[in-house]
């Protein structure tokens, strides 16, 4: 049985959160003399701490109740909050599958939590057999699953994720930052089956709002309430909330840009495959490709000297560079840049 309270840090369970002026009076009409704001200006009022309008819009779009939605200042903030809610510093542990997104390590280091790294197999899939010894450990509180995975680009097998969700007694976080580029279903559809599941998504990638810093967690109501307790009261500015709402209003723009990116991705795969510098392009469910070269360090530097910036992942995956799919013009320049390197 999943026992949420047993997983939460005792000090967080006992925490009495800050009660803001806007918590104590919730109406939008009235004379507001309660928060020491300047009555003049356009951004003069504190924003809605619970992002009511944004959550209502997301709720309609995703068909997930607002009580199951938490908004963070980017999903990076949500990752940190999850550590702070569940992990006692120096005592508890988290686990992830490597190579993966670097923020899990940084957030665990900041919170003084050991992060166990379970290596992905040669197809970049999870090896659930390797997990067995850890699943009995009461101090293992969190398992982070990044699917589609950054930097490898692939989704993990559904059956492996199901095994983890069923057998692990702690909290499972599925980071779906790239899900909108994939034809796979989001795990957010499964919240009612798995009370230990947190699905994170973000406005930073497919929604083209990296600058606005808006991340989303879909999870059980009690976990939403715990995250609400720990977050800073006004973490999502009014500007950020409005930007996310405007993005949700522009569904056609969203779909069009994803269609262009996916078409460009296919083109890029074709063009890269024609280059003899390229050893392998790993299968991708995301808006980037993990590409293996003979000598990734040299290719990366040669591209930088042409002012083409890619992500050198050689230290994570031997001789691999992660390349984001750009505009048609940017992608053409990348291919020309690689061609000129192969000729030099
Ligand atoms: C880019 C990315 C994020 C996004 O983080 P934000 O803080 O929402 O910008 C989250 N997870 C992964 C795996 C990413 O690659």
XYZ file of C-alpha atoms and ligand atoms in Angstrom:
359
model
C 0.000 0.000 0.000
C 1.082 3.523 -0.761
C 1.410 5.505 2.442
C 2.033 9.103 1.464
C 2.385 10.513 4.979
C 5.117 8.002 5.813
C 7.154 9.312 2.857
C 6.930 13.018 3.685
C 9.570 14.708 5.841
C 8.086 15.180 9.344
C 8.971 18.893 9.411
C 7.083 19.394 6.133
C 4.042 17.471 7.373
C 4.031 19.721 10.450
C 4.791 22.908 8.514
C 2.402 25.790 8.863
C 2.810 27.603 5.543
C 2.988 31.379 5.126
C -0.489 32.800 4.880
C -0.428 35.704 2.475
C -2.846 38.619 2.365
C -4.282 37.071 -0.816
C -4.865 33.745 0.954
C -6.961 35.355 3.651
C -9.238 37.293 1.303
C -9.873 35.646 -2.052
C -12.250 38.010 -3.934
C -11.065 40.100 -6.881
C -13.436 43.028 -6.263
C -12.843 45.492 -3.470
C -10.520 48.076 -2.055
C -7.246 46.292 -1.404
C -5.385 47.806 1.506
C -4.075 44.481 2.799
C -0.740 43.809 1.082
C 1.178 47.099 1.251
C 1.126 47.398 -2.532
C 1.392 50.697 -4.354
C -2.153 51.446 -5.636
C -0.734 52.904 -8.903
C 0.673 50.986 -11.863
C -0.078 47.931 -13.993
C 1.954 45.230 -12.287
C 1.395 46.718 -8.842
C -0.608 43.820 -7.368
C 0.791 40.531 -6.136
C -0.055 37.675 -8.513
C -2.471 34.828 -7.788
C -0.407 32.387 -5.669
C -2.374 29.428 -6.997
C -2.535 30.443 -10.687
C -6.291 29.781 -10.773
C -6.937 30.918 -14.352
C -3.927 29.106 -15.793
C -4.878 25.901 -13.974
C -8.474 26.159 -15.220
C -7.231 26.516 -18.787
C -4.786 23.622 -18.424
C -7.519 21.559 -16.830
C -9.802 22.054 -19.869
C -6.975 21.370 -22.294
C -5.663 18.236 -20.550
C -8.905 17.024 -19.040
C -7.258 16.825 -15.611
C -8.966 18.438 -12.572
C -7.374 21.670 -11.297
C -6.820 20.036 -7.884
C -4.339 17.697 -9.586
C -2.238 20.511 -11.095
C 0.746 22.317 -9.561
C 2.605 25.135 -11.319
C 6.294 25.798 -10.680
C 8.825 28.388 -11.742
C 9.999 26.039 -14.459
C 9.979 22.290 -13.877
C 13.439 22.780 -12.362
C 11.748 24.387 -9.357
C 9.314 21.478 -9.111
C 12.205 18.980 -9.023
C 13.770 20.905 -6.124
C 10.437 21.152 -4.270
C 9.932 17.383 -4.586
C 13.303 16.803 -2.892
C 12.387 19.263 -0.157
C 9.013 17.649 0.524
C 10.149 14.013 0.606
C 13.869 13.734 1.342
C 15.521 14.191 4.719
C 18.999 15.639 4.037
C 21.864 13.146 4.548
C 19.402 10.323 5.261
C 17.178 9.680 2.251
C 18.069 8.757 -1.318
C 16.773 9.200 -4.829
C 17.457 7.180 -7.964
C 17.622 7.919 -11.659
C 18.668 6.234 -14.910
C 21.790 7.594 -16.532
C 22.741 9.250 -18.788
C 19.917 11.699 -18.102
C 18.960 15.296 -17.351
C 21.550 16.935 -15.070
C 19.126 18.775 -12.783
C 18.269 15.618 -10.795
C 21.898 15.457 -9.669
C 22.142 19.186 -8.956
C 18.877 19.255 -7.002
C 19.901 16.186 -4.973
C 23.331 17.725 -4.250
C 21.728 20.992 -3.118
C 19.439 19.061 -0.788
C 22.286 16.827 0.407
C 20.623 13.656 -0.861
C 22.444 10.724 -2.407
C 21.351 10.127 -6.015
C 21.756 6.496 -7.081
C 22.526 6.193 -10.782
C 21.274 3.084 -12.537
C 22.878 2.854 -16.002
C 20.590 2.485 -19.022
C 21.317 -0.517 -21.243
C 22.793 -0.368 -24.767
C 19.397 0.606 -26.203
C 19.104 3.353 -23.574
C 16.333 1.413 -21.814
C 15.837 0.869 -18.084
C 17.124 -2.374 -16.620
C 14.442 -3.167 -14.037
C 16.380 -6.217 -12.751
C 19.107 -3.868 -11.482
C 16.505 -2.028 -9.423
C 15.457 -5.001 -7.299
C 17.912 -4.478 -4.408
C 16.933 -0.815 -4.097
C 13.158 -1.297 -4.067
C 13.247 -2.644 -0.488
C 15.197 0.310 0.865
C 12.889 2.561 2.951
C 15.273 5.494 2.605
C 14.888 5.460 -1.187
C 12.131 8.044 -1.566
C 12.180 9.142 -5.207
C 12.757 7.620 -8.638
C 13.192 10.091 -11.508
C 12.303 8.801 -14.974
C 12.933 11.177 -17.863
C 10.878 10.003 -20.841
C 11.537 11.056 -23.584
C 14.998 11.043 -22.035
C 17.436 13.916 -22.309
C 20.085 13.513 -23.815
C 19.357 10.138 -25.435
C 16.019 11.235 -26.979
C 14.073 7.969 -26.575
C 11.021 7.072 -24.505
C 11.386 4.206 -22.043
C 9.358 1.011 -22.492
C 5.920 1.366 -20.972
C 6.130 -2.077 -19.365
C 9.329 -1.113 -17.495
C 7.763 2.106 -16.199
C 4.731 0.096 -15.082
C 6.964 -2.289 -13.137
C 8.528 0.653 -11.305
C 5.151 2.282 -10.607
C 3.765 -0.987 -9.260
C 6.732 -2.196 -7.230
C 8.289 0.972 -5.823
C 6.748 2.204 -2.577
C 8.109 5.731 -2.903
C 7.293 8.535 -5.347
C 7.898 8.131 -9.086
C 8.514 11.299 -11.092
C 8.087 11.006 -14.861
C 9.641 14.062 -16.513
C 7.822 14.635 -19.793
C 9.512 17.865 -20.891
C 9.537 16.566 -24.500
C 6.239 14.648 -24.596
C 4.590 17.048 -27.070
C 7.129 16.062 -29.733
C 6.402 12.361 -29.227
C 3.487 10.265 -30.443
C 3.445 8.417 -27.101
C 0.658 9.068 -24.588
C 1.396 11.093 -21.485
C 1.507 9.214 -18.174
C -0.688 11.997 -16.761
C -3.624 9.892 -18.020
C -2.707 7.309 -15.359
C -2.855 9.472 -12.219
C -5.912 7.717 -10.807
C -4.171 4.326 -11.085
C -0.948 5.431 -9.396
C -1.152 7.601 -6.250
C 2.690 7.634 -6.145
C 3.028 9.281 -9.578
C 4.098 12.838 -10.377
C 4.204 13.750 -14.076
C 6.115 16.932 -14.881
C 5.785 18.916 -18.088
C 6.925 22.380 -19.062
C 6.082 25.407 -21.186
C 9.806 25.705 -21.983
C 10.115 23.412 -25.001
C 7.134 22.700 -27.318
C 5.203 25.715 -25.971
C 8.121 28.009 -26.829
C 8.182 29.794 -23.452
C 11.600 28.911 -21.995
C 12.010 32.546 -21.041
C 8.759 32.694 -19.070
C 9.663 29.873 -16.603
C 6.464 27.887 -16.216
C 6.598 24.199 -15.282
C 3.700 21.865 -14.493
C 3.233 18.860 -12.213
C 0.220 16.585 -12.579
C -0.245 14.461 -9.464
C -2.562 13.452 -6.623
C -4.343 16.173 -4.692
C -2.396 15.523 -1.478
C 0.957 15.861 -3.234
C -0.246 19.105 -4.866
C -1.091 20.406 -1.376
C 2.343 19.459 -0.036
C 4.051 21.252 -2.932
C 1.812 24.288 -2.325
C 2.896 24.356 1.318
C 6.587 24.460 0.480
C 6.675 26.775 -2.547
C 7.345 30.498 -2.198
C 3.985 32.334 -2.120
C 4.329 34.325 -5.365
C 6.721 32.118 -7.335
C 4.917 32.518 -10.685
C 4.706 36.155 -11.739
C 1.591 37.566 -13.359
C 3.574 38.011 -16.585
C 4.524 34.326 -16.591
C 0.945 33.244 -15.919
C -0.364 35.477 -18.722
C 2.284 34.203 -21.141
C 1.292 30.587 -20.463
C -2.427 31.388 -20.870
C -1.708 33.179 -24.168
C 0.235 30.124 -25.386
C -2.717 27.863 -24.534
C -4.970 30.272 -26.472
C -2.842 29.814 -29.579
C -3.393 26.104 -30.225
C -3.017 26.466 -33.981
C 0.369 28.192 -33.634
C 1.474 25.482 -31.213
C 0.470 22.638 -33.541
C 1.946 24.350 -36.590
C 5.350 24.912 -34.984
C 5.526 21.320 -33.754
C 4.630 20.037 -37.224
C 7.424 22.155 -38.752
C 9.943 21.004 -36.143
C 9.059 17.330 -36.668
C 9.317 17.684 -40.448
C 12.673 19.439 -40.070
C 13.816 16.671 -37.754
C 13.207 14.087 -40.507
C 15.074 16.272 -43.006
C 17.961 16.688 -40.585
C 18.165 12.916 -40.076
C 18.320 12.405 -43.867
C 21.022 15.050 -44.323
C 23.109 13.945 -41.341
C 23.015 10.347 -42.536
C 24.665 11.446 -45.784
C 27.708 12.815 -43.928
C 30.629 10.464 -43.371
C 31.455 12.320 -40.129
C 28.266 10.890 -38.646
C 28.545 7.398 -37.150
C 25.066 7.037 -35.722
C 21.876 8.984 -35.055
C 20.042 7.637 -32.035
C 16.235 7.244 -32.333
C 14.493 10.330 -30.919
C 11.020 11.088 -29.576
C 12.064 14.676 -28.875
C 13.062 17.885 -30.701
C 16.740 16.987 -30.627
C 19.021 14.288 -31.964
C 21.849 12.533 -30.174
C 24.460 12.076 -32.878
C 27.612 9.992 -32.637
C 30.741 11.244 -34.411
C 34.324 9.969 -34.697
C 35.608 12.762 -32.528
C 32.835 14.719 -30.810
C 35.158 17.146 -28.976
C 36.757 18.279 -32.243
C 33.464 18.533 -34.171
C 31.902 20.489 -31.311
C 34.826 22.975 -31.251
C 34.883 23.312 -35.044
C 31.165 24.111 -34.997
C 31.637 26.668 -32.210
C 34.305 28.400 -34.290
C 31.621 28.761 -36.985
C 29.277 30.185 -34.311
C 27.103 27.055 -34.418
C 26.468 25.951 -30.857
C 25.470 22.363 -30.100
C 25.632 20.424 -26.825
C 28.702 18.237 -26.462
C 27.581 15.136 -24.519
C 30.820 13.195 -25.062
C 31.340 12.802 -21.313
C 27.872 11.201 -20.966
C 27.635 9.170 -24.169
C 30.879 8.397 -25.947
C 31.518 10.795 -28.869
C 27.970 12.078 -28.935
C 26.687 15.588 -29.548
C 23.115 16.628 -28.850
C 21.687 18.776 -31.616
C 18.420 20.709 -31.219
C 16.226 20.891 -34.315
C 16.200 24.561 -35.352
C 14.575 26.523 -38.165
C 15.050 25.278 -41.757
C 17.713 27.966 -42.225
C 19.555 27.075 -39.010
C 19.506 23.388 -39.865
C 20.881 24.096 -43.340
C 23.714 26.111 -41.769
C 24.463 23.247 -39.401
C 24.701 20.771 -42.298
C 26.897 23.181 -44.280
C 29.056 23.679 -41.200
C 29.532 19.925 -40.829
C 30.230 19.598 -44.574
C 32.969 22.192 -44.349
C 34.504 20.330 -41.389
C 34.469 17.050 -43.320
C 36.294 18.720 -46.210
C 38.955 20.459 -44.081
C 14.485 21.320 -20.655
C 14.097 20.310 -19.651
C 13.264 20.638 -18.593
C 12.676 22.016 -18.520
O 12.922 22.661 -17.369
P 12.204 24.055 -17.109
O 12.738 24.400 -15.770
O 10.722 23.811 -17.110
O 12.626 24.994 -18.180
C 12.884 19.671 -17.692
N 13.312 18.409 -17.816
C 14.102 18.048 -18.850
C 14.506 16.650 -18.999
C 14.535 18.988 -19.774
O 15.350 18.621 -20.762
